[in-house]
């Protein structure tokens, strides 16, 4: 929005100076104080600069799109090559960089928890933050919720993450199912560390992250299944790192 406003400002003012100002002030003090070459130079600058700005901006956008396309093609080739090589599975920790990028560009997850009292499951739509340096996922929840009560009794969970949707960062090609344990972060220092990272990744949702009744959750992933749109599936298991 700011870029469009900037372009409109430059174009409007350029045309004003170039087409209107000389005529309106043909007999004014402006003509007396400014030489004709200087006036022409200013008019041309105001006309050329926005055109140059728009050209550079469009060129940068094209280059960014090319880079994104190249990364997507690299991801597809990487996943497909692993699928065709059975000896590579399950993948060993840590998760490959390309898979980490898929997780990093997503922010929504479906969290499945177990209700041990009624032997049923509960599904929640969550915003999450992936921390590659710790190979973990953090989320937040109000303590006065059903899922919080359920996690206090049984912390085994499943997370479904996908990059379907609209946006430059989403490809609509991958879904990842994670299994692991989801724990309430009791340590105050660690909770605030995770809260800060989660808020930075989800700045539009502080009402779900900050507050006296908001607890931080940490998911330690034990296994994962990554599936692309061609139904090619990769498996990852934390225990495979011991082989």
Short mmCIF file of C-alpha atoms in Angstrom, two decimals:
data_model
loop_
_atom_site.label_atom_id
_atom_site.label_comp_id
_atom_site.label_asym_id
_atom_site.label_seq_id
_atom_site.Cartn_x
_atom_site.Cartn_y
_atom_site.Cartn_z
CA UNK A 1 0.00 0.00 0.00
CA UNK A 2 2.81 2.42 0.87
CA UNK A 3 4.51 1.69 -2.48
CA UNK A 4 1.32 2.41 -4.40
CA UNK A 5 0.78 5.64 -2.48
CA UNK A 6 4.38 6.66 -3.17
CA UNK A 7 3.99 5.97 -6.89
CA UNK A 8 0.74 7.92 -7.05
CA UNK A 9 2.33 10.86 -5.21
CA UNK A 10 5.29 11.02 -7.58
CA UNK A 11 3.21 10.67 -10.70
CA UNK A 12 0.66 13.26 -9.62
CA UNK A 13 3.31 15.78 -8.64
CA UNK A 14 5.45 15.07 -11.71
CA UNK A 15 2.57 15.73 -14.07
CA UNK A 16 1.54 18.79 -12.08
CA UNK A 17 4.98 20.35 -12.30
CA UNK A 18 5.57 19.30 -15.90
CA UNK A 19 2.22 20.30 -17.39
CA UNK A 20 0.54 22.83 -15.14
CA UNK A 21 3.04 24.72 -13.05
CA UNK A 22 4.88 26.42 -15.94
CA UNK A 23 1.62 27.80 -17.32
CA UNK A 24 0.22 28.96 -14.00
CA UNK A 25 3.39 30.81 -13.09
CA UNK A 26 4.45 32.06 -16.49
CA UNK A 27 4.30 35.66 -15.23
CA UNK A 28 4.97 35.04 -11.55
CA UNK A 29 7.95 35.34 -9.28
CA UNK A 30 8.74 31.66 -9.95
CA UNK A 31 9.82 32.48 -13.47
CA UNK A 32 11.81 35.39 -12.24
CA UNK A 33 13.72 33.41 -9.59
CA UNK A 34 14.36 30.27 -11.55
CA UNK A 35 16.16 30.08 -14.88
CA UNK A 36 14.51 28.14 -17.67
CA UNK A 37 17.21 25.38 -17.77
CA UNK A 38 16.81 24.82 -14.03
CA UNK A 39 13.03 24.65 -14.36
CA UNK A 40 13.28 22.14 -17.20
CA UNK A 41 15.77 20.02 -15.25
CA UNK A 42 13.46 19.88 -12.22
CA UNK A 43 10.47 19.04 -14.39
CA UNK A 44 12.33 16.24 -16.16
CA UNK A 45 13.65 14.86 -12.86
CA UNK A 46 10.19 14.74 -11.35
CA UNK A 47 8.90 12.99 -14.44
CA UNK A 48 11.77 10.51 -14.87
CA UNK A 49 12.40 9.53 -11.25
CA UNK A 50 9.02 7.85 -10.65
CA UNK A 51 9.34 5.95 -13.93
CA UNK A 52 12.79 4.73 -12.88
CA UNK A 53 11.46 3.83 -9.43
CA UNK A 54 8.59 1.78 -10.88
CA UNK A 55 10.98 0.05 -13.31
CA UNK A 56 13.37 -0.95 -10.52
CA UNK A 57 10.50 -2.11 -8.33
CA UNK A 58 9.03 -4.29 -11.10
CA UNK A 59 12.47 -5.70 -11.87
CA UNK A 60 12.99 -6.59 -8.21
CA UNK A 61 9.56 -8.24 -8.07
CA UNK A 62 10.35 -10.37 -11.13
CA UNK A 63 13.67 -11.43 -9.61
CA UNK A 64 11.99 -12.37 -6.32
CA UNK A 65 9.40 -14.43 -8.16
CA UNK A 66 12.14 -16.24 -10.07
CA UNK A 67 13.94 -17.03 -6.83
CA UNK A 68 10.75 -18.33 -5.22
CA UNK A 69 10.05 -20.49 -8.28
CA UNK A 70 13.59 -21.88 -8.17
CA UNK A 71 13.24 -22.75 -4.48
CA UNK A 72 9.92 -24.50 -5.10
CA UNK A 73 11.41 -26.57 -7.92
CA UNK A 74 14.34 -27.47 -5.67
CA UNK A 75 11.95 -28.62 -2.96
CA UNK A 76 9.95 -30.77 -5.38
CA UNK A 77 13.09 -32.39 -6.78
CA UNK A 78 14.50 -33.05 -3.31
CA UNK A 79 11.35 -34.70 -1.96
CA UNK A 80 10.83 -36.75 -5.10
CA UNK A 81 14.44 -37.99 -5.06
CA UNK A 82 14.09 -39.16 -1.46
CA UNK A 83 10.82 -40.93 -2.19
CA UNK A 84 12.52 -42.84 -5.00
CA UNK A 85 15.31 -43.93 -2.65
CA UNK A 86 13.75 -46.20 0.03
CA UNK A 87 17.05 -46.54 1.90
CA UNK A 88 16.86 -42.83 2.80
CA UNK A 89 13.77 -43.36 4.95
CA UNK A 90 13.00 -42.70 7.65
CA UNK A 91 14.88 -39.42 7.46
CA UNK A 92 17.31 -38.81 10.29
CA UNK A 93 17.24 -35.77 12.56
CA UNK A 94 17.49 -32.93 12.08
CA UNK A 95 14.85 -32.35 9.44
CA UNK A 96 16.33 -31.44 6.05
CA UNK A 97 16.64 -27.71 5.42
CA UNK A 98 14.07 -27.75 2.64
CA UNK A 99 11.48 -29.41 4.89
CA UNK A 100 12.30 -26.88 7.58
CA UNK A 101 11.49 -24.09 5.13
CA UNK A 102 8.09 -25.65 4.46
CA UNK A 103 7.38 -25.59 8.18
CA UNK A 104 8.81 -22.10 8.59
CA UNK A 105 6.57 -20.51 5.98
CA UNK A 106 3.39 -21.98 7.48
CA UNK A 107 1.59 -20.68 10.56
CA UNK A 108 -1.65 -22.68 10.87
CA UNK A 109 -1.94 -26.18 12.30
CA UNK A 110 -4.71 -28.55 13.35
CA UNK A 111 -3.96 -29.89 16.82
CA UNK A 112 -5.46 -33.22 17.81
CA UNK A 113 -5.58 -34.03 21.53
CA UNK A 114 -6.97 -37.01 23.43
CA UNK A 115 -9.83 -36.85 25.92
CA UNK A 116 -8.96 -39.75 28.20
CA UNK A 117 -12.19 -39.40 30.19
CA UNK A 118 -14.51 -39.92 27.24
CA UNK A 119 -12.07 -41.87 25.01
CA UNK A 120 -12.50 -39.36 22.20
CA UNK A 121 -10.34 -36.81 20.46
CA UNK A 122 -10.50 -33.03 20.27
CA UNK A 123 -9.44 -30.88 17.31
CA UNK A 124 -8.24 -27.28 17.55
CA UNK A 125 -7.11 -24.78 14.93
CA UNK A 126 -3.85 -23.26 16.15
CA UNK A 127 -1.26 -20.74 15.10
CA UNK A 128 2.24 -22.10 15.60
CA UNK A 129 5.88 -21.12 15.33
CA UNK A 130 8.56 -23.54 14.20
CA UNK A 131 11.95 -23.20 15.91
CA UNK A 132 14.48 -25.01 13.68
CA UNK A 133 17.36 -24.52 16.10
CA UNK A 134 15.47 -26.62 18.68
CA UNK A 135 13.56 -28.82 16.21
CA UNK A 136 10.39 -27.96 18.07
CA UNK A 137 7.08 -26.16 17.63
CA UNK A 138 5.59 -23.65 20.05
CA UNK A 139 1.99 -22.55 20.42
CA UNK A 140 -0.14 -20.77 23.00
CA UNK A 141 -3.53 -21.41 24.57
CA UNK A 142 -5.81 -20.03 27.20
CA UNK A 143 -5.70 -22.13 30.38
CA UNK A 144 -9.51 -22.05 30.51
CA UNK A 145 -9.96 -24.29 27.49
CA UNK A 146 -10.78 -27.92 26.95
CA UNK A 147 -7.52 -28.69 25.18
CA UNK A 148 -5.52 -27.29 28.10
CA UNK A 149 -7.38 -29.57 30.52
CA UNK A 150 -6.80 -32.51 28.21
CA UNK A 151 -3.07 -31.79 27.88
CA UNK A 152 -2.76 -31.79 31.65
CA UNK A 153 -3.92 -35.41 31.64
CA UNK A 154 -2.40 -36.76 28.42
CA UNK A 155 0.15 -34.94 26.28
CA UNK A 156 0.35 -37.15 23.20
CA UNK A 157 -0.72 -35.09 20.18
CA UNK A 158 -0.83 -35.00 16.40
CA UNK A 159 -0.40 -31.86 14.30
CA UNK A 160 -1.49 -31.44 10.70
CA UNK A 161 0.24 -28.61 8.87
CA UNK A 162 -0.18 -27.66 5.22
CA UNK A 163 0.79 -24.81 2.95
CA UNK A 164 -2.48 -24.66 1.03
CA UNK A 165 -3.90 -21.18 0.68
CA UNK A 166 -3.24 -17.84 -0.96
CA UNK A 167 0.05 -16.00 -0.71
CA UNK A 168 3.52 -15.89 -2.25
CA UNK A 169 4.97 -18.12 0.46
CA UNK A 170 2.36 -20.87 0.08
CA UNK A 171 2.62 -23.42 -2.71
CA UNK A 172 -0.47 -25.55 -2.15
CA UNK A 173 1.70 -28.64 -2.51
CA UNK A 174 2.65 -29.99 0.91
CA UNK A 175 1.06 -31.34 4.06
CA UNK A 176 2.98 -32.51 7.11
CA UNK A 177 1.67 -34.70 9.90
CA UNK A 178 3.65 -34.52 13.12
CA UNK A 179 3.34 -36.80 16.14
CA UNK A 180 4.87 -36.07 19.50
CA UNK A 181 4.29 -34.73 22.98
CA UNK A 182 2.81 -31.33 23.81
CA UNK A 183 3.84 -29.92 27.17
CA UNK A 184 2.87 -26.79 29.05
CA UNK A 185 6.01 -24.69 29.49
CA UNK A 186 6.29 -24.15 33.26
CA UNK A 187 9.67 -22.44 33.30
CA UNK A 188 9.01 -18.70 33.26
CA UNK A 189 12.17 -17.78 31.37
CA UNK A 190 11.60 -20.39 28.65
CA UNK A 191 7.91 -19.48 28.44
CA UNK A 192 8.75 -15.84 27.78
CA UNK A 193 11.40 -16.83 25.26
CA UNK A 194 8.88 -18.90 23.33
CA UNK A 195 6.18 -16.25 23.74
CA UNK A 196 8.46 -13.61 22.24
CA UNK A 197 9.32 -15.82 19.25
CA UNK A 198 5.67 -16.79 18.76
CA UNK A 199 4.50 -13.17 18.89
CA UNK A 200 7.18 -12.11 16.42
CA UNK A 201 5.96 -14.79 14.01
CA UNK A 202 2.27 -13.91 14.58
CA UNK A 203 2.21 -10.15 15.26
CA UNK A 204 -1.45 -9.82 14.33
CA UNK A 205 -2.67 -12.15 17.09
CA UNK A 206 -1.37 -10.86 20.45
CA UNK A 207 -4.76 -11.58 22.05
CA UNK A 208 -4.01 -15.30 21.71
CA UNK A 209 -0.38 -15.07 22.83
CA UNK A 210 -0.06 -12.46 25.58
CA UNK A 211 -2.08 -12.42 28.80
CA UNK A 212 -2.15 -13.71 32.35
CA UNK A 213 -4.24 -16.76 31.39
CA UNK A 214 -2.22 -17.61 28.28
CA UNK A 215 0.09 -20.61 28.60
CA UNK A 216 2.88 -21.49 26.19
CA UNK A 217 2.98 -24.98 24.72
CA UNK A 218 5.93 -26.86 23.33
CA UNK A 219 5.61 -29.77 20.92
CA UNK A 220 8.55 -32.16 20.81
CA UNK A 221 8.24 -34.01 17.54
CA UNK A 222 8.84 -37.76 17.57
CA UNK A 223 7.85 -38.58 14.00
CA UNK A 224 6.67 -36.88 10.85
CA UNK A 225 5.16 -37.69 7.48
CA UNK A 226 5.58 -35.23 4.63
CA UNK A 227 3.27 -35.62 1.65
CA UNK A 228 3.24 -33.61 -1.56
CA UNK A 229 0.46 -33.05 -4.07
CA UNK A 230 1.61 -36.08 -6.08
CA UNK A 231 0.99 -38.31 -3.04
CA UNK A 232 4.71 -38.87 -2.57
CA UNK A 233 5.31 -39.51 1.13
CA UNK A 234 8.47 -39.11 3.21
CA UNK A 235 8.81 -40.39 6.75
CA UNK A 236 10.93 -38.96 9.54
CA UNK A 237 11.53 -40.47 12.97
CA UNK A 238 13.56 -39.06 15.83
CA UNK A 239 14.74 -42.58 16.73
CA UNK A 240 16.32 -43.01 13.30
CA UNK A 241 19.07 -40.70 14.50
CA UNK A 242 20.34 -43.53 16.69
CA UNK A 243 20.99 -45.86 13.77
#
